[in-house]
mmCIF file of C-alpha atoms and ligand atoms in Angstrom:
data_model
loop_
_atom_site.group_PDB
_atom_site.id
_atom_site.type_symbol
_atom_site.label_atom_id
_atom_site.label_comp_id
_atom_site.label_asym_id
_atom_site.label_seq_id
_atom_site.Cartn_x
_atom_site.Cartn_y
_atom_site.Cartn_z
ATOM 1 C CA MET A 1 8.337 -3.020 32.566
ATOM 2 C CA SER A 2 8.607 -2.628 28.825
ATOM 3 C CA THR A 3 11.906 -1.365 27.506
ATOM 4 C CA GLU A 4 10.373 -0.593 24.131
ATOM 5 C CA PRO A 5 10.625 3.073 23.240
ATOM 6 C CA GLY A 6 7.167 4.596 23.656
ATOM 7 C CA PRO A 7 5.681 7.497 21.753
ATOM 8 C CA GLN A 8 7.332 10.778 22.673
ATOM 9 C CA SER A 9 5.065 12.960 24.747
ATOM 10 C CA VAL A 10 3.969 16.057 22.916
ATOM 11 C CA LYS A 11 3.035 19.334 24.578
ATOM 12 C CA GLY A 12 0.259 21.523 23.242
ATOM 13 C CA PRO A 13 -2.976 20.774 21.459
ATOM 14 C CA ARG A 14 -3.483 17.493 19.672
ATOM 15 C CA ILE A 15 -4.595 17.876 16.096
ATOM 16 C CA ASN A 16 -6.672 15.863 13.669
ATOM 17 C CA LYS A 17 -5.019 15.074 10.386
ATOM 18 C CA GLY A 18 -5.300 12.695 7.470
ATOM 19 C CA LEU A 19 -2.352 10.372 7.971
ATOM 20 C CA THR A 20 0.201 9.124 5.507
ATOM 21 C CA ILE A 21 0.922 5.563 6.560
ATOM 22 C CA VAL A 22 3.670 3.343 5.125
ATOM 23 C CA ASN A 23 3.836 -0.426 5.700
ATOM 24 C CA THR A 24 7.218 -1.603 4.483
ATOM 25 C CA GLY A 25 9.907 -4.239 5.176
ATOM 26 C CA ASN A 26 10.539 -7.790 3.975
ATOM 27 C CA GLY A 27 8.187 -9.615 6.330
ATOM 28 C CA LYS A 28 4.611 -10.644 5.636
ATOM 29 C CA GLY A 29 1.708 -8.455 6.664
ATOM 30 C CA LYS A 30 2.026 -5.165 4.801
ATOM 31 C CA THR A 31 -0.978 -5.514 2.519
ATOM 32 C CA THR A 32 -3.139 -7.370 5.015
ATOM 33 C CA ALA A 33 -2.470 -4.761 7.721
ATOM 34 C CA ALA A 34 -3.610 -2.080 5.275
ATOM 35 C CA MET A 35 -6.723 -4.132 4.569
ATOM 36 C CA GLY A 36 -7.361 -4.427 8.298
ATOM 37 C CA VAL A 37 -7.503 -0.630 8.474
ATOM 38 C CA LEU A 38 -9.721 -0.576 5.397
ATOM 39 C CA PHE A 39 -12.108 -2.964 7.168
ATOM 40 C CA ARG A 40 -12.062 -0.833 10.307
ATOM 41 C CA ALA A 41 -12.709 2.402 8.432
ATOM 42 C CA TRP A 42 -15.398 0.774 6.295
ATOM 43 C CA GLY A 43 -17.091 -0.342 9.512
ATOM 44 C CA ARG A 44 -17.346 3.339 10.425
ATOM 45 C CA ASP A 45 -19.048 4.082 7.121
ATOM 46 C CA MET A 46 -15.969 5.886 5.902
ATOM 47 C CA LYS A 47 -15.428 5.935 2.147
ATOM 48 C CA VAL A 48 -12.525 3.650 1.368
ATOM 49 C CA GLN A 49 -10.838 2.274 -1.696
ATOM 50 C CA MET A 50 -7.735 0.370 -2.663
ATOM 51 C CA LEU A 51 -5.617 0.684 -5.785
ATOM 52 C CA GLN A 52 -3.285 -2.231 -6.318
ATOM 53 C CA PHE A 53 -0.114 -1.648 -8.279
ATOM 54 C CA ILE A 54 1.836 -4.601 -9.695
ATOM 55 C CA LYS A 55 -0.889 -7.136 -8.878
ATOM 56 C CA HIS A 56 -2.448 -8.601 -11.977
ATOM 57 C CA THR A 57 -5.603 -7.025 -13.332
ATOM 58 C CA THR A 58 -7.295 -10.417 -13.135
ATOM 59 C CA ALA A 59 -6.331 -11.019 -9.468
ATOM 60 C CA ASN A 60 -9.241 -12.722 -7.729
ATOM 61 C CA PHE A 61 -7.799 -13.507 -4.328
ATOM 62 C CA GLY A 62 -9.783 -13.576 -1.089
ATOM 63 C CA GLU A 63 -9.388 -9.852 -0.627
ATOM 64 C CA GLN A 64 -10.752 -8.926 -4.064
ATOM 65 C CA ARG A 65 -13.679 -11.297 -3.490
ATOM 66 C CA ALA A 66 -14.394 -9.842 -0.045
ATOM 67 C CA ALA A 67 -14.225 -6.298 -1.379
ATOM 68 C CA GLN A 68 -16.696 -7.150 -4.087
ATOM 69 C CA LYS A 69 -19.061 -8.741 -1.549
ATOM 70 C CA ILE A 70 -19.094 -5.669 0.662
ATOM 71 C CA GLY A 71 -19.013 -3.188 -2.208
ATOM 72 C CA VAL A 72 -15.602 -1.630 -1.581
ATOM 73 C CA PRO A 73 -13.753 -0.550 -4.722
ATOM 74 C CA VAL A 74 -10.500 -2.477 -5.125
ATOM 75 C CA ARG A 75 -8.754 -2.145 -8.443
ATOM 76 C CA ALA A 76 -5.693 -4.148 -9.423
ATOM 77 C CA MET A 77 -3.960 -2.835 -12.499
ATOM 78 C CA GLY A 78 -0.654 -4.522 -13.012
ATOM 79 C CA ASP A 79 0.814 -7.426 -14.890
ATOM 80 C CA GLY A 80 2.054 -9.381 -11.895
ATOM 81 C CA PHE A 81 5.512 -7.893 -12.320
ATOM 82 C CA THR A 82 8.432 -9.621 -10.664
ATOM 83 C CA TRP A 83 12.124 -8.947 -11.065
ATOM 84 C CA ARG A 84 11.996 -11.764 -13.624
ATOM 85 C CA SER A 85 9.428 -9.985 -15.815
ATOM 86 C CA LYS A 86 10.350 -9.819 -19.458
ATOM 87 C CA ASP A 87 8.434 -6.689 -20.297
ATOM 88 C CA LEU A 88 9.430 -4.084 -17.746
ATOM 89 C CA ASP A 89 8.244 -1.267 -20.016
ATOM 90 C CA GLN A 90 4.728 -2.624 -19.847
ATOM 91 C CA SER A 91 4.895 -2.935 -16.044
ATOM 92 C CA ALA A 92 6.111 0.656 -15.824
ATOM 93 C CA ASP A 93 3.394 1.933 -18.190
ATOM 94 C CA LEU A 94 0.658 0.180 -16.216
ATOM 95 C CA ALA A 95 1.973 1.627 -12.960
ATOM 96 C CA ARG A 96 2.087 5.138 -14.415
ATOM 97 C CA ALA A 97 -1.452 4.803 -15.775
ATOM 98 C CA LEU A 98 -2.785 3.735 -12.391
ATOM 99 C CA TRP A 99 -0.889 6.592 -10.745
ATOM 100 C CA GLU A 100 -2.635 9.055 -13.085
ATOM 101 C CA ASP A 101 -5.981 7.725 -11.831
ATOM 102 C CA ALA A 102 -4.701 7.683 -8.255
ATOM 103 C CA LYS A 103 -3.840 11.397 -8.457
ATOM 104 C CA GLU A 104 -7.441 12.254 -9.375
ATOM 105 C CA ILE A 105 -8.829 10.000 -6.672
ATOM 106 C CA ILE A 106 -6.502 11.546 -4.079
ATOM 107 C CA ALA A 107 -7.291 15.117 -5.136
ATOM 108 C CA SER A 108 -11.065 14.593 -5.063
ATOM 109 C CA SER A 109 -12.825 14.910 -1.745
ATOM 110 C CA ASP A 110 -14.750 11.681 -2.289
ATOM 111 C CA ASN A 111 -12.710 9.450 0.024
ATOM 112 C CA ASP A 112 -11.678 9.067 3.637
ATOM 113 C CA LEU A 113 -9.048 6.349 3.083
ATOM 114 C CA VAL A 114 -7.120 5.411 -0.045
ATOM 115 C CA ILE A 115 -4.700 2.482 -0.090
ATOM 116 C CA LEU A 116 -1.935 2.386 -2.681
ATOM 117 C CA ASP A 117 -0.949 -1.274 -2.404
ATOM 118 C CA GLU A 118 2.550 -2.290 -3.586
ATOM 119 C CA PHE A 119 3.127 1.326 -4.575
ATOM 120 C CA THR A 120 6.708 1.337 -3.292
ATOM 121 C CA TYR A 121 7.848 -0.768 -6.279
ATOM 122 C CA PRO A 122 7.130 1.802 -9.013
ATOM 123 C CA LEU A 123 8.945 4.310 -6.785
ATOM 124 C CA HIS A 124 11.851 1.965 -6.051
ATOM 125 C CA TYR A 125 12.290 1.181 -9.752
ATOM 126 C CA GLY A 126 12.117 4.852 -10.710
ATOM 127 C CA TRP A 127 8.945 4.499 -12.814
ATOM 128 C CA ILE A 128 7.233 7.236 -10.811
ATOM 129 C CA GLU A 129 9.014 10.194 -9.197
ATOM 130 C CA VAL A 130 8.904 10.160 -5.388
ATOM 131 C CA GLN A 131 8.891 13.953 -5.384
ATOM 132 C CA GLU A 132 5.724 14.061 -7.471
ATOM 133 C CA VAL A 133 4.053 11.633 -5.087
ATOM 134 C CA ILE A 134 4.995 13.726 -2.082
ATOM 135 C CA GLU A 135 3.667 16.887 -3.765
ATOM 136 C CA THR A 136 0.394 15.125 -4.590
ATOM 137 C CA LEU A 137 0.035 13.849 -1.039
ATOM 138 C CA GLY A 138 0.978 17.245 0.378
ATOM 139 C CA LYS A 139 -1.918 19.015 -1.305
ATOM 140 C CA ARG A 140 -4.604 16.371 -0.810
ATOM 141 C CA PRO A 141 -7.789 16.969 1.216
ATOM 142 C CA GLU A 142 -6.775 17.508 4.822
ATOM 143 C CA MET A 143 -8.561 14.526 6.383
ATOM 144 C CA LEU A 144 -7.794 11.944 3.702
ATOM 145 C CA HIS A 145 -5.800 9.011 5.083
ATOM 146 C CA ILE A 146 -3.360 7.294 2.712
ATOM 147 C CA ILE A 147 -1.717 3.906 3.190
ATOM 148 C CA ILE A 148 1.187 2.839 0.983
ATOM 149 C CA THR A 149 2.505 -0.718 1.133
ATOM 150 C CA GLY A 150 5.512 -2.566 -0.254
ATOM 151 C CA ARG A 151 9.171 -3.328 0.329
ATOM 152 C CA HIS A 152 11.957 -0.792 -0.135
ATOM 153 C CA ALA A 153 10.004 2.356 0.729
ATOM 154 C CA PRO A 154 12.144 5.286 -0.436
ATOM 155 C CA GLN A 155 13.645 7.385 2.346
ATOM 156 C CA GLU A 156 11.919 10.583 1.108
ATOM 157 C CA LEU A 157 8.544 8.874 1.507
ATOM 158 C CA ILE A 158 9.459 7.628 4.980
ATOM 159 C CA ASP A 159 10.494 11.165 5.929
ATOM 160 C CA PHE A 160 7.193 12.571 4.672
ATOM 161 C CA ALA A 161 4.940 9.927 6.275
ATOM 162 C CA ASP A 162 3.301 10.226 9.712
ATOM 163 C CA LEU A 163 3.294 6.520 10.529
ATOM 164 C CA VAL A 164 5.813 4.002 9.240
ATOM 165 C CA THR A 165 5.940 0.353 10.204
ATOM 166 C CA GLU A 166 8.549 -2.136 9.079
ATOM 167 C CA MET A 167 7.546 -5.806 8.952
ATOM 168 C CA ASN A 168 10.548 -8.036 9.622
ATOM 169 C CA VAL A 169 10.753 -11.743 8.840
ATOM 170 C CA ILE A 170 11.382 -13.951 11.835
ATOM 171 C CA LYS A 171 10.073 -17.102 10.171
ATOM 172 C CA HIS A 172 8.198 -17.712 6.926
ATOM 173 C CA PRO A 173 6.705 -21.097 5.893
ATOM 174 C CA TYR A 174 7.968 -20.534 2.342
ATOM 175 C CA SER A 175 11.494 -21.390 3.448
ATOM 176 C CA GLU A 176 10.174 -24.714 4.861
ATOM 177 C CA GLY A 177 8.739 -25.645 1.466
ATOM 178 C CA ILE A 178 5.156 -24.957 2.562
ATOM 179 C CA LYS A 179 2.879 -23.717 -0.191
ATOM 180 C CA ALA A 180 0.977 -20.442 0.020
ATOM 181 C CA GLN A 181 -2.263 -21.275 1.821
ATOM 182 C CA PRO A 182 -5.639 -19.953 0.564
ATOM 183 C CA GLY A 183 -7.168 -17.442 2.956
ATOM 184 C CA ILE A 184 -3.781 -16.760 4.545
ATOM 185 C CA GLU A 185 -1.668 -15.717 1.575
ATOM 186 C CA PHE A 186 -4.212 -15.033 -1.130
HETATM 187 P P1 ATP B 1 0.324 -9.935 2.872
HETATM 188 O O1 ATP B 1 -0.332 -9.646 1.528
HETATM 189 O O2 ATP B 1 0.111 -11.359 3.263
HETATM 190 O O3 ATP B 1 0.004 -8.941 3.915
HETATM 191 P P2 ATP B 1 2.793 -8.597 2.272
HETATM 192 O O4 ATP B 1 1.962 -7.563 1.614
HETATM 193 O O5 ATP B 1 3.577 -8.178 3.466
HETATM 194 O O6 ATP B 1 1.898 -9.848 2.636
HETATM 195 P P3 ATP B 1 4.378 -8.849 -0.107
HETATM 196 O O7 ATP B 1 5.770 -8.357 0.062
HETATM 197 O O8 ATP B 1 3.386 -7.992 -0.831
HETATM 198 O O9 ATP B 1 3.806 -9.291 1.301
HETATM 199 O O10 ATP B 1 4.485 -10.274 -0.752
HETATM 200 C C1 ATP B 1 3.368 -10.971 -1.205
HETATM 201 C C2 ATP B 1 3.459 -12.413 -0.838
HETATM 202 O O11 ATP B 1 4.780 -12.843 -0.590
HETATM 203 C C3 ATP B 1 2.684 -12.765 0.416
HETATM 204 O O12 ATP B 1 1.894 -13.865 0.073
HETATM 205 C C4 ATP B 1 3.690 -13.119 1.439
HETATM 206 O O13 ATP B 1 3.335 -14.161 2.338
HETATM 207 C C5 ATP B 1 4.852 -13.551 0.627
HETATM 208 N N1 ATP B 1 6.035 -13.201 1.403
HETATM 209 C C6 ATP B 1 6.189 -12.126 2.204
HETATM 210 N N2 ATP B 1 7.378 -12.161 2.821
HETATM 211 C C7 ATP B 1 7.989 -13.301 2.408
HETATM 212 C C8 ATP B 1 9.245 -13.920 2.684
HETATM 213 N N3 ATP B 1 10.109 -13.343 3.502
HETATM 214 N N4 ATP B 1 9.527 -15.091 2.069
HETATM 215 C C9 ATP B 1 8.646 -15.645 1.227
HETATM 216 N N5 ATP B 1 7.456 -15.106 0.915
HETATM 217 C C10 ATP B 1 7.124 -13.949 1.493
HETATM 218 MG MG1 MG B 2 1.790 -6.829 -0.257
#
Protein backbone atom coordinates (compact mmCIF):
# COMPACT_ATOMS: atom_id res chain seq x y z
CA MET A 1 0.00 0.00 0.00
CA SER A 2 1.21 3.48 -0.80
CA THR A 3 2.52 5.50 2.10
CA GLU A 4 2.33 8.70 0.08
CA PRO A 5 0.02 11.25 1.64
CA GLY A 6 -3.16 11.34 -0.44
CA PRO A 7 -5.47 14.27 -1.00
CA GLN A 8 -7.40 15.16 2.14
CA SER A 9 -11.04 14.21 1.88
CA VAL A 10 -13.31 17.20 1.75
CA LYS A 11 -16.90 17.24 2.97
CA GLY A 12 -19.58 19.23 1.19
CA PRO A 13 -20.12 20.17 -2.42
CA ARG A 14 -17.26 20.13 -4.88
CA ILE A 15 -16.85 23.35 -6.78
CA ASN A 16 -15.57 24.34 -10.19
CA LYS A 17 -12.89 26.97 -10.21
CA GLY A 18 -10.18 28.36 -12.44
CA LEU A 19 -7.00 27.05 -10.84
CA THR A 20 -3.77 28.82 -10.05
CA ILE A 21 -1.07 26.26 -10.70
CA VAL A 22 2.63 26.67 -9.85
CA ASN A 23 5.36 24.38 -11.21
CA THR A 24 8.53 25.16 -9.29
CA GLY A 25 11.73 23.51 -8.00
CA ASN A 26 15.20 22.91 -9.43
CA GLY A 27 14.45 19.79 -11.46
CA LYS A 28 13.54 19.62 -15.13
CA GLY A 29 9.94 19.53 -16.25
CA LYS A 30 8.29 22.76 -15.12
CA THR A 31 7.76 24.35 -18.52
CA THR A 32 7.08 21.10 -20.35
CA ALA A 33 4.49 20.04 -17.76
CA ALA A 34 2.73 23.37 -18.31
CA MET A 35 2.85 22.75 -22.05
CA GLY A 36 1.37 19.30 -21.52
CA VAL A 37 -1.64 20.95 -19.89
CA LEU A 38 -1.77 23.48 -22.71
CA PHE A 39 -1.90 20.60 -25.20
CA ARG A 40 -4.63 18.88 -23.21
CA ALA A 41 -6.75 22.01 -22.91
CA TRP A 42 -6.20 22.89 -26.57
CA GLY A 43 -7.44 19.40 -27.45
CA ARG A 44 -10.70 20.34 -25.73
CA ASP A 45 -10.98 23.45 -27.88
CA MET A 46 -10.24 25.63 -24.89
CA LYS A 47 -8.62 28.98 -25.62
CA VAL A 48 -5.03 28.80 -24.46
CA GLN A 49 -1.96 30.96 -24.64
CA MET A 50 1.52 31.15 -23.20
CA LEU A 51 3.57 34.20 -22.29
CA GLN A 52 7.23 33.46 -21.81
CA PHE A 53 9.22 35.71 -19.53
CA ILE A 54 13.03 35.70 -19.66
CA LYS A 55 13.18 33.55 -22.81
CA HIS A 56 14.57 35.44 -25.76
CA THR A 57 12.16 37.12 -28.13
CA THR A 58 13.74 35.19 -30.99
CA ALA A 59 13.38 31.78 -29.28
CA ASN A 60 12.46 29.21 -31.92
CA PHE A 61 12.60 25.97 -29.97
CA GLY A 62 10.40 22.95 -30.62
CA GLU A 63 7.63 24.35 -28.49
CA GLN A 64 7.43 27.69 -30.32
CA ARG A 65 7.43 25.82 -33.64
CA ALA A 66 4.69 23.44 -32.48
CA ALA A 67 2.58 26.32 -31.19
CA GLN A 68 2.87 28.08 -34.50
CA LYS A 69 1.87 24.91 -36.38
CA ILE A 70 -1.28 24.44 -34.33
CA GLY A 71 -2.07 28.14 -34.07
CA VAL A 72 -1.63 28.61 -30.33
CA PRO A 73 -0.30 32.03 -29.31
CA VAL A 74 3.07 31.72 -27.57
CA ARG A 75 4.97 34.92 -27.03
CA ALA A 76 8.51 35.07 -25.67
CA MET A 77 9.57 38.53 -24.62
CA GLY A 78 12.83 38.44 -22.77
CA ASP A 79 16.51 38.81 -23.44
CA GLY A 80 17.57 35.36 -22.32
CA PHE A 81 18.48 36.72 -18.90
CA THR A 82 20.77 34.68 -16.69
CA TRP A 83 22.40 35.65 -13.44
CA ARG A 84 25.40 36.53 -15.62
CA SER A 85 23.45 39.09 -17.67
CA LYS A 86 25.15 42.43 -17.99
CA ASP A 87 22.05 44.51 -18.47
CA LEU A 88 19.69 43.60 -15.66
CA ASP A 89 17.74 46.83 -16.12
CA GLN A 90 16.80 45.75 -19.61
CA SER A 91 15.74 42.29 -18.40
CA ALA A 92 13.60 43.91 -15.71
CA ASP A 93 12.02 46.37 -18.17
CA LEU A 94 11.14 43.59 -20.61
CA ALA A 95 9.58 41.54 -17.82
CA ARG A 96 7.51 44.50 -16.63
CA ALA A 97 6.34 45.24 -20.17
CA LEU A 98 5.19 41.66 -20.68
CA TRP A 99 3.46 41.74 -17.29
CA GLU A 100 1.50 44.82 -18.41
CA ASP A 101 0.23 42.82 -21.40
CA ALA A 102 -0.34 39.78 -19.20
CA LYS A 103 -2.61 41.80 -16.89
CA GLU A 104 -4.88 42.72 -19.81
CA ILE A 105 -4.91 39.17 -21.11
CA ILE A 106 -5.76 37.82 -17.65
CA ALA A 107 -8.51 40.39 -17.06
CA SER A 108 -10.18 39.77 -20.42
CA SER A 109 -12.59 36.88 -20.69
CA ASP A 110 -10.99 35.66 -23.91
CA ASN A 111 -9.03 32.73 -22.46
CA ASP A 112 -9.50 29.47 -20.61
CA LEU A 113 -5.81 28.87 -19.80
CA VAL A 114 -2.91 31.31 -19.61
CA ILE A 115 0.63 30.15 -18.90
CA LEU A 116 3.15 32.59 -17.46
CA ASP A 117 6.35 30.68 -18.18
CA GLU A 118 9.45 31.51 -16.08
CA PHE A 119 7.38 34.15 -14.31
CA THR A 120 8.85 33.32 -10.90
CA TYR A 121 12.15 35.02 -11.84
CA PRO A 122 10.81 38.58 -12.17
CA LEU A 123 9.08 37.98 -8.82
CA HIS A 124 12.17 36.45 -7.20
CA TYR A 125 14.35 39.35 -8.37
CA GLY A 126 11.82 41.93 -7.18
CA TRP A 127 11.13 43.34 -10.67
CA ILE A 128 7.40 42.76 -10.24
CA GLU A 129 5.54 42.90 -6.91
CA VAL A 130 4.12 39.55 -5.80
CA GLN A 131 1.24 41.35 -4.12
CA GLU A 132 0.20 42.98 -7.39
CA VAL A 133 0.27 39.60 -9.11
CA ILE A 134 -1.90 38.04 -6.42
CA GLU A 135 -4.40 40.92 -6.67
CA THR A 136 -4.54 40.53 -10.45
CA LEU A 137 -5.06 36.79 -10.18
CA GLY A 138 -7.64 37.25 -7.43
CA LYS A 139 -9.94 39.33 -9.60
CA ARG A 140 -9.57 37.42 -12.87
CA PRO A 141 -12.49 35.68 -14.61
CA GLU A 142 -13.66 32.86 -12.37
CA MET A 143 -12.94 29.93 -14.70
CA LEU A 144 -9.59 31.10 -16.06
CA HIS A 145 -6.79 28.65 -15.26
CA ILE A 146 -3.30 30.10 -14.74
CA ILE A 147 -0.02 28.20 -14.72
CA ILE A 148 3.17 29.85 -13.48
CA THR A 149 6.52 28.13 -13.91
CA GLY A 150 10.05 28.70 -12.66
CA ARG A 151 12.40 28.12 -9.76
CA HIS A 152 12.16 29.97 -6.45
CA ALA A 153 8.41 30.56 -6.40
CA PRO A 154 7.77 33.15 -3.68
CA GLN A 155 5.99 31.84 -0.60
CA GLU A 156 3.08 34.31 -1.01
CA LEU A 157 2.39 32.87 -4.47
CA ILE A 158 2.57 29.31 -3.15
CA ASP A 159 0.11 30.25 -0.40
CA PHE A 160 -2.29 31.76 -2.94
CA ALA A 161 -2.09 28.91 -5.49
CA ASP A 162 -4.46 25.92 -5.63
CA LEU A 163 -1.95 23.43 -7.02
CA VAL A 164 1.79 23.56 -6.45
CA THR A 165 4.27 20.98 -7.66
CA GLU A 166 7.98 20.99 -6.95
CA MET A 167 10.27 19.27 -9.46
CA ASN A 168 13.34 17.86 -7.73
CA VAL A 169 16.54 16.79 -9.46
CA ILE A 170 17.47 13.16 -8.96
CA LYS A 171 19.75 13.01 -11.99
CA HIS A 172 20.37 15.41 -14.86
CA PRO A 173 22.50 14.57 -17.95
CA TYR A 174 24.05 18.05 -17.78
CA SER A 175 26.21 16.96 -14.86
CA GLU A 176 27.50 14.03 -16.99
CA GLY A 177 28.66 16.44 -19.69
CA ILE A 178 25.80 15.52 -22.03
CA LYS A 179 24.62 18.34 -24.26
CA ALA A 180 21.03 19.56 -24.33
CA GLN A 181 19.25 17.33 -26.83
CA PRO A 182 16.88 18.79 -29.47
CA GLY A 183 13.28 17.77 -28.86
CA ILE A 184 14.02 16.98 -25.22
CA GLU A 185 15.45 20.25 -23.94
CA PHE A 186 14.54 22.73 -26.63
P1 LIG B 1 11.68 22.03 -19.28
O1 LIG B 1 11.60 23.29 -20.13
O2 LIG B 1 12.51 20.99 -19.97
O3 LIG B 1 10.38 21.57 -18.77
P2 LIG B 1 12.23 23.39 -16.81
O4 LIG B 1 11.23 24.40 -17.26
O5 LIG B 1 11.90 22.61 -15.59
O6 LIG B 1 12.56 22.41 -18.00
P3 LIG B 1 14.14 25.48 -16.36
O7 LIG B 1 14.47 25.68 -14.92
O8 LIG B 1 13.22 26.45 -17.04
O9 LIG B 1 13.66 23.99 -16.59
O10 LIG B 1 15.52 25.38 -17.11
C1 LIG B 1 15.60 25.35 -18.50
C2 LIG B 1 16.61 24.35 -18.95
O11 LIG B 1 17.56 24.03 -17.96
C3 LIG B 1 16.00 23.02 -19.36
O12 LIG B 1 16.53 22.73 -20.62
C4 LIG B 1 16.44 22.04 -18.35
O13 LIG B 1 16.71 20.72 -18.82
C5 LIG B 1 17.70 22.63 -17.82
N1 LIG B 1 17.79 22.22 -16.43
C6 LIG B 1 16.77 22.04 -15.57
N2 LIG B 1 17.22 21.58 -14.39
C7 LIG B 1 18.56 21.45 -14.52
C8 LIG B 1 19.61 21.01 -13.66
N3 LIG B 1 19.34 20.64 -12.42
N4 LIG B 1 20.87 21.01 -14.14
C9 LIG B 1 21.12 21.41 -15.39
N5 LIG B 1 20.18 21.85 -16.25
C10 LIG B 1 18.91 21.87 -15.83
MG1 LIG C 1 11.27 26.37 -17.68
